[in-house]
mmCIF file of C-alpha atoms in Angstrom:
data_model
loop_
_atom_site.group_PDB
_atom_site.id
_atom_site.type_symbol
_atom_site.label_atom_id
_atom_site.label_comp_id
_atom_site.label_asym_id
_atom_site.label_seq_id
_atom_site.Cartn_x
_atom_site.Cartn_y
_atom_site.Cartn_z
ATOM 1 C CA MET B 1 17.275 -3.016 15.542
ATOM 2 C CA ASN B 2 13.592 -2.833 16.586
ATOM 3 C CA SER B 3 10.974 -3.224 13.856
ATOM 4 C CA VAL B 4 7.300 -3.038 14.775
ATOM 5 C CA ALA B 5 4.156 -2.858 12.643
ATOM 6 C CA ALA B 6 0.725 -1.671 13.778
ATOM 7 C CA ILE B 7 -2.675 -1.494 12.132
ATOM 8 C CA ALA B 8 -5.385 1.093 12.815
ATOM 9 C CA HIS B 9 -8.670 2.071 11.202
ATOM 10 C CA PRO B 10 -10.312 5.424 10.584
ATOM 11 C CA ASN B 11 -13.150 6.638 12.736
ATOM 12 C CA ILE B 12 -16.140 8.737 11.776
ATOM 13 C CA ALA B 13 -17.180 11.331 14.328
ATOM 14 C CA LEU B 14 -20.880 11.421 15.158
ATOM 15 C CA ILE B 15 -20.296 14.383 17.471
ATOM 16 C CA LYS B 16 -17.727 16.374 15.541
ATOM 17 C CA TYR B 17 -14.272 17.669 16.385
ATOM 18 C CA TRP B 18 -13.993 21.025 14.674
ATOM 19 C CA GLY B 19 -11.560 23.628 15.948
ATOM 20 C CA LYS B 20 -8.559 23.695 18.275
ATOM 21 C CA ARG B 21 -7.922 25.877 21.280
ATOM 22 C CA ASP B 22 -4.240 24.848 21.210
ATOM 23 C CA GLU B 23 -2.675 23.945 17.851
ATOM 24 C CA VAL B 24 0.599 22.679 19.330
ATOM 25 C CA LEU B 25 -0.994 20.192 21.742
ATOM 26 C CA HIS B 26 -4.019 19.623 19.482
ATOM 27 C CA LEU B 27 -6.484 20.442 22.253
ATOM 28 C CA PRO B 28 -10.004 20.590 20.795
ATOM 29 C CA MET B 29 -12.742 23.113 21.362
ATOM 30 C CA THR B 30 -15.329 20.362 21.841
ATOM 31 C CA THR B 31 -15.551 16.830 23.131
ATOM 32 C CA SER B 32 -16.251 14.463 20.238
ATOM 33 C CA LEU B 33 -17.699 10.978 19.856
ATOM 34 C CA SER B 34 -17.007 8.548 17.030
ATOM 35 C CA LEU B 35 -17.394 5.093 15.536
ATOM 36 C CA THR B 36 -14.241 3.280 14.406
ATOM 37 C CA LEU B 37 -14.710 1.508 11.068
ATOM 38 C CA ARG B 38 -13.863 -2.030 10.013
ATOM 39 C CA GLU B 39 -12.776 -0.901 6.529
ATOM 40 C CA PHE B 40 -9.845 1.187 5.260
ATOM 41 C CA PRO B 41 -6.995 -0.055 7.495
ATOM 42 C CA THR B 42 -3.655 1.707 7.633
ATOM 43 C CA THR B 43 -0.543 -0.335 8.396
ATOM 44 C CA THR B 44 2.604 1.405 9.584
ATOM 45 C CA ARG B 45 5.979 -0.178 10.284
ATOM 46 C CA VAL B 46 8.580 1.646 12.387
ATOM 47 C CA THR B 47 12.144 0.330 12.307
ATOM 48 C CA VAL B 48 14.509 1.910 14.842
ATOM 49 C CA GLY B 49 18.239 1.567 14.648
ATOM 50 C CA PRO B 50 19.259 1.853 11.012
ATOM 51 C CA ASP B 51 22.549 3.575 10.297
ATOM 52 C CA SER B 52 21.013 6.909 9.372
ATOM 53 C CA THR B 53 21.403 10.558 10.276
ATOM 54 C CA ALA B 54 17.713 11.339 9.732
ATOM 55 C CA ASP B 55 14.305 9.696 9.682
ATOM 56 C CA ARG B 56 13.305 8.098 6.404
ATOM 57 C CA VAL B 57 9.599 7.963 5.573
ATOM 58 C CA THR B 58 8.123 5.906 2.767
ATOM 59 C CA PHE B 59 4.586 5.532 1.499
ATOM 60 C CA SER B 60 3.869 2.049 0.142
ATOM 61 C CA GLY B 61 7.607 1.593 -0.264
ATOM 62 C CA ALA B 62 8.224 4.818 -2.212
ATOM 63 C CA PRO B 63 9.767 7.974 -0.700
ATOM 64 C CA ALA B 64 7.023 10.041 0.884
ATOM 65 C CA PRO B 65 6.509 13.662 -0.175
ATOM 66 C CA ALA B 66 7.743 16.270 2.286
ATOM 67 C CA ALA B 67 4.206 17.237 3.292
ATOM 68 C CA PHE B 68 3.664 13.652 4.481
ATOM 69 C CA ALA B 69 7.148 12.970 5.869
ATOM 70 C CA ALA B 70 7.637 16.117 7.953
ATOM 71 C CA PRO B 71 4.705 15.539 10.375
ATOM 72 C CA VAL B 72 5.801 11.925 10.819
ATOM 73 C CA SER B 73 9.321 12.986 11.745
ATOM 74 C CA ARG B 74 8.013 15.612 14.163
ATOM 75 C CA PHE B 75 5.877 12.960 15.798
ATOM 76 C CA LEU B 76 8.836 10.584 16.146
ATOM 77 C CA GLU B 77 10.742 13.379 17.862
ATOM 78 C CA LEU B 78 8.039 13.496 20.547
ATOM 79 C CA VAL B 79 8.596 9.803 21.188
ATOM 80 C CA ARG B 80 12.379 10.222 21.281
ATOM 81 C CA GLU B 81 12.054 13.072 23.767
ATOM 82 C CA ARG B 82 10.094 10.818 26.108
ATOM 83 C CA THR B 83 12.418 7.839 25.857
ATOM 84 C CA GLY B 84 15.813 9.495 25.512
ATOM 85 C CA ASP B 85 16.524 7.177 22.581
ATOM 86 C CA ARG B 86 17.934 9.470 19.911
ATOM 87 C CA ARG B 87 18.123 6.913 17.104
ATOM 88 C CA TYR B 88 16.323 7.751 13.910
ATOM 89 C CA ALA B 89 13.765 5.468 12.292
ATOM 90 C CA VAL B 90 12.512 4.176 8.978
ATOM 91 C CA VAL B 91 8.728 4.472 8.698
ATOM 92 C CA ASP B 92 6.718 2.785 5.975
ATOM 93 C CA THR B 93 2.975 3.335 5.732
ATOM 94 C CA VAL B 94 0.448 1.569 3.555
ATOM 95 C CA ASN B 95 -2.807 3.479 3.562
ATOM 96 C CA THR B 96 -6.056 2.142 2.074
ATOM 97 C CA VAL B 97 -7.983 5.292 3.003
ATOM 98 C CA PRO B 98 -8.267 8.019 0.334
ATOM 99 C CA THR B 99 -6.019 10.790 1.652
ATOM 100 C CA ALA B 100 -7.299 14.319 2.402
ATOM 101 C CA ALA B 101 -10.834 13.458 1.254
ATOM 102 C CA GLY B 102 -12.689 13.755 4.568
ATOM 103 C CA LEU B 103 -12.363 10.059 5.443
ATOM 104 C CA ALA B 104 -10.129 10.326 8.530
ATOM 105 C CA SER B 105 -6.987 9.011 6.852
ATOM 106 C CA SER B 106 -4.839 10.927 9.350
ATOM 107 C CA ALA B 107 -6.713 9.356 12.277
ATOM 108 C CA ALA B 108 -5.864 5.843 11.133
ATOM 109 C CA GLY B 109 -2.343 6.829 10.141
ATOM 110 C CA PHE B 110 -1.299 8.475 13.385
ATOM 111 C CA ALA B 111 -3.014 5.893 15.590
ATOM 112 C CA ALA B 112 -0.983 3.190 13.815
ATOM 113 C CA LEU B 113 2.172 5.302 13.981
ATOM 114 C CA ALA B 114 1.697 6.031 17.686
ATOM 115 C CA LEU B 115 1.378 2.358 18.590
ATOM 116 C CA ALA B 116 4.216 1.198 16.339
ATOM 117 C CA ALA B 117 6.603 3.981 17.349
ATOM 118 C CA ALA B 118 5.875 3.696 21.079
ATOM 119 C CA THR B 119 6.484 -0.039 20.941
ATOM 120 C CA ALA B 120 9.614 0.196 18.783
ATOM 121 C CA TYR B 121 11.174 2.798 21.078
ATOM 122 C CA GLY B 122 10.187 0.888 24.234
ATOM 123 C CA LEU B 123 7.650 3.419 25.503
ATOM 124 C CA ASP B 124 5.190 1.585 27.780
ATOM 125 C CA LEU B 125 1.811 3.341 27.582
ATOM 126 C CA ASP B 126 -1.677 2.391 28.658
ATOM 127 C CA ARG B 127 -4.461 3.026 26.154
ATOM 128 C CA ALA B 128 -5.409 6.441 27.531
ATOM 129 C CA ALA B 129 -1.783 7.593 27.346
ATOM 130 C CA LEU B 130 -1.460 6.125 23.849
ATOM 131 C CA SER B 131 -4.498 8.137 22.778
ATOM 132 C CA ARG B 132 -2.873 11.306 24.183
ATOM 133 C CA LEU B 133 0.236 10.554 22.158
ATOM 134 C CA ALA B 134 -1.743 9.829 18.969
ATOM 135 C CA ARG B 135 -3.599 13.118 19.480
ATOM 136 C CA ARG B 136 -0.317 14.991 19.038
ATOM 137 C CA GLY B 137 -0.080 13.696 15.475
ATOM 138 C CA SER B 138 -3.720 14.197 14.518
ATOM 139 C CA GLY B 139 -6.464 15.045 16.976
ATOM 140 C CA SER B 140 -8.943 12.459 15.741
ATOM 141 C CA ALA B 141 -6.273 9.742 15.946
ATOM 142 C CA ALA B 142 -6.917 9.674 19.691
ATOM 143 C CA ARG B 143 -10.246 7.979 18.949
ATOM 144 C CA SER B 144 -8.842 5.415 16.463
ATOM 145 C CA VAL B 145 -6.800 3.899 19.291
ATOM 146 C CA PHE B 146 -10.112 2.325 20.352
ATOM 147 C CA GLY B 147 -12.604 0.154 18.524
ATOM 148 C CA GLY B 148 -16.336 0.740 18.251
ATOM 149 C CA PHE B 149 -17.708 3.909 19.818
ATOM 150 C CA ALA B 150 -15.194 6.201 21.515
ATOM 151 C CA VAL B 151 -15.283 9.620 23.145
ATOM 152 C CA TRP B 152 -12.394 12.097 23.009
ATOM 153 C CA TRP B 153 -12.582 14.520 25.927
ATOM 154 C CA ARG B 154 -11.731 18.133 25.210
ATOM 155 C CA GLY B 155 -9.892 18.376 28.503
ATOM 156 C CA VAL B 156 -9.719 21.221 30.985
ATOM 157 C CA GLY B 157 -7.379 24.172 30.831
ATOM 158 C CA ALA B 158 -4.230 24.650 28.806
ATOM 159 C CA GLY B 159 -0.647 23.447 28.844
ATOM 160 C CA ALA B 160 0.186 20.327 30.833
ATOM 161 C CA ALA B 161 -3.244 20.222 32.503
ATOM 162 C CA GLY B 162 -5.025 20.349 29.147
ATOM 163 C CA ASP B 163 -2.693 17.737 27.702
ATOM 164 C CA LEU B 164 -3.266 15.325 30.579
ATOM 165 C CA SER B 165 -7.048 15.681 30.552
ATOM 166 C CA SER B 166 -7.608 15.423 26.779
ATOM 167 C CA PHE B 167 -7.700 11.741 25.874
ATOM 168 C CA ALA B 168 -10.053 9.168 24.392
ATOM 169 C CA GLU B 169 -11.792 6.180 25.902
ATOM 170 C CA PRO B 170 -14.254 3.560 24.633
ATOM 171 C CA ILE B 171 -18.023 3.713 25.089
ATOM 172 C CA ASP B 172 -20.076 0.558 25.478
ATOM 173 C CA ALA B 173 -23.232 0.347 23.368
ATOM 174 C CA PRO B 174 -24.145 -3.358 23.580
ATOM 175 C CA LEU B 175 -27.723 -2.869 22.359
ATOM 176 C CA LEU B 176 -26.685 -1.410 19.010
ATOM 177 C CA ASP B 177 -25.455 -3.084 15.818
ATOM 178 C CA PRO B 178 -24.706 -0.078 13.599
ATOM 179 C CA ALA B 179 -23.456 0.107 10.038
ATOM 180 C CA LEU B 180 -22.203 2.976 7.926
ATOM 181 C CA VAL B 181 -22.816 3.136 4.192
ATOM 182 C CA VAL B 182 -19.987 5.292 2.864
ATOM 183 C CA ALA B 183 -20.633 7.066 -0.434
ATOM 184 C CA LEU B 184 -17.289 8.096 -1.918
ATOM 185 C CA VAL B 185 -18.625 10.721 -4.276
ATOM 186 C CA ASP B 186 -15.278 12.488 -4.710
ATOM 187 C CA THR B 187 -11.959 11.227 -3.315
ATOM 188 C CA ARG B 188 -9.746 13.934 -4.769
ATOM 189 C CA GLU B 189 -7.641 15.951 -2.347
ATOM 190 C CA LYS B 190 -9.582 18.847 -0.866
ATOM 191 C CA ALA B 191 -8.933 22.353 -2.154
ATOM 192 C CA VAL B 192 -9.076 23.663 1.424
ATOM 193 C CA SER B 193 -7.399 21.537 4.092
ATOM 194 C CA SER B 194 -9.197 20.728 7.311
ATOM 195 C CA ARG B 195 -6.614 22.720 9.256
ATOM 196 C CA GLU B 196 -7.163 25.850 7.181
ATOM 197 C CA ALA B 197 -10.949 25.388 7.234
ATOM 198 C CA MET B 198 -10.936 25.075 11.032
ATOM 199 C CA ARG B 199 -8.868 28.221 11.463
ATOM 200 C CA ARG B 200 -11.009 30.218 9.063
ATOM 201 C CA THR B 201 -14.251 29.021 10.639
ATOM 202 C CA MET B 202 -13.149 29.804 14.190
ATOM 203 C CA ALA B 203 -11.860 33.240 13.207
ATOM 204 C CA THR B 204 -14.681 34.458 10.986
ATOM 205 C CA SER B 205 -17.917 32.455 11.260
ATOM 206 C CA PRO B 206 -20.673 33.942 13.467
ATOM 207 C CA PHE B 207 -22.247 30.471 13.601
ATOM 208 C CA TYR B 208 -19.259 28.800 15.253
ATOM 209 C CA PRO B 209 -19.781 29.737 18.949
ATOM 210 C CA PRO B 210 -23.444 28.596 18.972
ATOM 211 C CA TRP B 211 -22.438 25.311 17.334
ATOM 212 C CA VAL B 212 -19.815 24.701 20.032
ATOM 213 C CA ALA B 213 -22.415 25.286 22.746
ATOM 214 C CA GLU B 214 -24.949 23.011 21.074
ATOM 215 C CA SER B 215 -22.311 20.312 20.556
ATOM 216 C CA ALA B 216 -21.933 19.917 24.328
ATOM 217 C CA ARG B 217 -25.672 19.308 24.636
ATOM 218 C CA ASP B 218 -25.547 16.906 21.680
ATOM 219 C CA LEU B 219 -22.874 14.882 23.461
ATOM 220 C CA ASP B 220 -24.918 14.403 26.622
ATOM 221 C CA ARG B 221 -27.975 13.321 24.641
ATOM 222 C CA MET B 222 -26.038 10.944 22.418
ATOM 223 C CA ARG B 223 -24.277 9.214 25.302
ATOM 224 C CA ALA B 224 -27.667 8.563 26.860
ATOM 225 C CA ALA B 225 -29.028 7.251 23.538
ATOM 226 C CA LEU B 226 -26.069 4.889 23.169
ATOM 227 C CA ARG B 227 -26.686 3.464 26.636
ATOM 228 C CA GLU B 228 -30.361 2.957 25.806
ATOM 229 C CA GLY B 229 -29.747 1.445 22.367
ATOM 230 C CA ASP B 230 -31.713 4.231 20.683
ATOM 231 C CA LEU B 231 -30.206 4.359 17.187
ATOM 232 C CA ALA B 232 -32.815 6.818 15.918
ATOM 233 C CA THR B 233 -31.794 9.435 18.472
ATOM 234 C CA VAL B 234 -28.111 8.740 17.834
ATOM 235 C CA GLY B 235 -28.699 9.266 14.116
ATOM 236 C CA GLU B 236 -30.798 12.403 14.517
ATOM 237 C CA ILE B 237 -28.152 14.028 16.711
ATOM 238 C CA ALA B 238 -25.289 12.957 14.442
ATOM 239 C CA GLU B 239 -26.963 14.384 11.344
ATOM 240 C CA ALA B 240 -27.807 17.680 13.010
ATOM 241 C CA ASN B 241 -24.320 18.015 14.487
ATOM 242 C CA ALA B 242 -22.629 17.374 11.130
ATOM 243 C CA LEU B 243 -24.853 19.714 9.134
ATOM 244 C CA GLY B 244 -24.376 22.338 11.834
ATOM 245 C CA MET B 245 -20.612 22.007 11.463
ATOM 246 C CA HIS B 246 -20.896 22.541 7.714
ATOM 247 C CA ALA B 247 -23.136 25.542 8.362
ATOM 248 C CA THR B 248 -20.339 27.112 10.414
ATOM 249 C CA MET B 249 -18.036 26.696 7.407
ATOM 250 C CA LEU B 250 -20.559 28.232 5.030
ATOM 251 C CA GLY B 251 -20.684 31.204 7.381
ATOM 252 C CA ALA B 252 -16.911 31.698 7.275
ATOM 253 C CA ARG B 253 -15.332 34.559 5.306
ATOM 254 C CA PRO B 254 -14.598 33.396 2.678
ATOM 255 C CA ALA B 255 -16.952 30.460 2.914
ATOM 256 C CA VAL B 256 -15.683 26.880 2.912
ATOM 257 C CA ARG B 257 -17.950 24.582 0.905
ATOM 258 C CA TYR B 258 -17.185 20.880 0.624
ATOM 259 C CA PHE B 259 -20.507 19.794 -0.898
ATOM 260 C CA ALA B 260 -20.390 18.253 -4.386
ATOM 261 C CA PRO B 261 -23.405 17.422 -6.585
ATOM 262 C CA GLY B 262 -23.242 13.791 -5.441
ATOM 263 C CA THR B 263 -23.221 14.948 -1.832
ATOM 264 C CA LEU B 264 -26.570 16.652 -2.212
ATOM 265 C CA ARG B 265 -28.120 13.677 -3.997
ATOM 266 C CA VAL B 266 -27.189 11.369 -1.114
ATOM 267 C CA LEU B 267 -28.417 13.849 1.512
ATOM 268 C CA ASP B 268 -31.763 14.092 -0.300
ATOM 269 C CA LEU B 269 -31.967 10.312 -0.485
ATOM 270 C CA VAL B 270 -31.538 9.983 3.282
ATOM 271 C CA LEU B 271 -34.616 12.138 3.788
ATOM 272 C CA GLU B 272 -36.550 9.971 1.331
ATOM 273 C CA LEU B 273 -35.463 6.767 3.086
ATOM 274 C CA ARG B 274 -36.721 8.042 6.431
ATOM 275 C CA ALA B 275 -39.990 9.122 4.866
ATOM 276 C CA ALA B 276 -40.340 5.540 3.626
ATOM 277 C CA GLY B 277 -39.809 4.174 7.132
ATOM 278 C CA ILE B 278 -36.150 3.132 6.806
ATOM 279 C CA GLY B 279 -33.887 4.364 9.575
ATOM 280 C CA ALA B 280 -31.024 6.227 7.897
ATOM 281 C CA TRP B 281 -29.103 9.335 8.985
ATOM 282 C CA ALA B 282 -26.307 11.214 7.246
ATOM 283 C CA THR B 283 -23.034 12.489 8.608
ATOM 284 C CA MET B 284 -20.094 14.174 6.885
ATOM 285 C CA ASP B 285 -16.616 15.225 7.823
ATOM 286 C CA ALA B 286 -14.609 17.995 6.162
ATOM 287 C CA GLY B 287 -15.093 16.692 2.650
ATOM 288 C CA PRO B 288 -17.798 15.813 0.104
ATOM 289 C CA ASN B 289 -18.215 12.154 1.007
ATOM 290 C CA VAL B 290 -21.362 11.125 2.882
ATOM 291 C CA LYS B 291 -21.643 8.399 5.503
ATOM 292 C CA VAL B 292 -25.113 7.029 6.140
ATOM 293 C CA LEU B 293 -25.704 5.552 9.587
ATOM 294 C CA CYS B 294 -28.223 2.726 9.819
ATOM 295 C CA ASP B 295 -28.865 -0.560 11.554
ATOM 296 C CA SER B 296 -26.723 -3.334 10.069
ATOM 297 C CA ARG B 297 -29.918 -5.207 9.116
ATOM 298 C CA ASP B 298 -30.877 -2.318 6.825
ATOM 299 C CA SER B 299 -27.420 -1.752 5.350
ATOM 300 C CA ALA B 300 -27.982 -3.704 2.115
ATOM 301 C CA VAL B 301 -31.184 -1.793 1.329
ATOM 302 C CA VAL B 302 -29.568 1.542 2.168
ATOM 303 C CA ALA B 303 -26.456 0.741 0.130
ATOM 304 C CA ALA B 304 -28.524 -0.215 -2.922
ATOM 305 C CA ALA B 305 -30.487 3.024 -2.700
ATOM 306 C CA VAL B 306 -27.325 5.100 -2.284
ATOM 307 C CA ALA B 307 -25.706 3.380 -5.275
ATOM 308 C CA GLU B 308 -28.750 4.175 -7.402
ATOM 309 C CA VAL B 309 -28.806 7.917 -6.701
ATOM 310 C CA ALA B 310 -25.037 8.333 -6.546
ATOM 311 C CA GLY B 311 -24.456 6.870 -9.962
ATOM 312 C CA GLY B 312 -21.260 8.838 -10.365
ATOM 313 C CA ALA B 313 -19.882 7.756 -7.017
ATOM 314 C CA GLU B 314 -16.401 6.305 -7.139
ATOM 315 C CA ARG B 315 -17.275 3.641 -4.597
ATOM 316 C CA ILE B 316 -19.960 2.578 -2.133
ATOM 317 C CA VAL B 317 -18.639 0.844 0.980
ATOM 318 C CA VAL B 318 -20.673 -0.817 3.711
ATOM 319 C CA THR B 319 -18.822 -1.060 7.007
ATOM 320 C CA THR B 320 -19.586 -1.939 10.593
ATOM 321 C CA ALA B 321 -17.846 -1.160 13.867
ATOM 322 C CA GLY B 322 -14.153 -1.971 13.683
ATOM 323 C CA PRO B 323 -11.292 -2.700 16.071
ATOM 324 C CA GLY B 324 -8.867 -0.382 17.786
ATOM 325 C CA ALA B 325 -5.187 -0.074 16.948
ATOM 326 C CA VAL B 326 -3.284 -3.359 17.256
ATOM 327 C CA LEU B 327 0.227 -4.629 16.682
ATOM 328 C CA SER B 328 0.754 -6.747 13.596
ATOM 329 C CA ASP B 329 3.199 -9.564 14.340
ATOM 330 C CA SER B 330 3.353 -10.585 10.696
ATOM 331 C CA GLY B 331 3.921 -7.068 9.466
ATOM 332 C CA GLU B 332 1.430 -7.648 6.673
ATOM 333 C CA ARG B 333 0.304 -4.541 4.883
#
């Protein structure tokens, strides 16, 4: 019996992943760039070899709902296909990220699952290959394999060629010491899932193709800014890219709107902070929660200001760059 635990953290995309050109292989329309967080770890244990005729998936020790268990079992089947080991597994996940709230819970979850499952089934993968595998569970999980800044390449072509060329890798930014102030203004499950919102946006929004084209230019500029240690340019691009993504959703038919009242208050505050000479830039994923990028030296001031305007926020979290996916020898959750 092989039992392996792994820990991974969510990442927040600064150049967004929004839309797939292949939903089976999870090949994205755009290359994306992210920052892995130090907070909100997910721990997943995979135990191979129990006397079972099916996978068993639990969430914090309790049986997982079918909507959670089915994707996990499908992912394990990918691993079994590669190894030839047909044994089923018990999977237990402990997730500290609010689920389906635009905080990349699936990125942390599938990065941890990919590492734990590959190790438990004896699949020897380098980090690029591990990111390809994690991508098959959730696209953004490819980036959570790595710590700090990471880029996930869209890849070239379709089929096997697209699969091979779409992977993540780390980006060095030694001159930067970034922090994210996360305003959890609403952690309830979204009314419209990211998958449905992506499909609707791609199919119906006239703003989507121009955003895709601009995203490629954003990526080139941001990579240069990271090399140069230019946090202001990184922040300006990240904010524009995120708001552009939400504009594509507002242009969908019917529109997808994730903004909540607290969202708008935090976005307004970010403008006020910059006007006062404090470097702060907002980004958002497919949800109402706002992440404010700043230098770590300014994080306490930014967090205090966010807490003041987001009085109804469920939680304010200050986080810095976090590690990539790692094995947990102790199995602690």
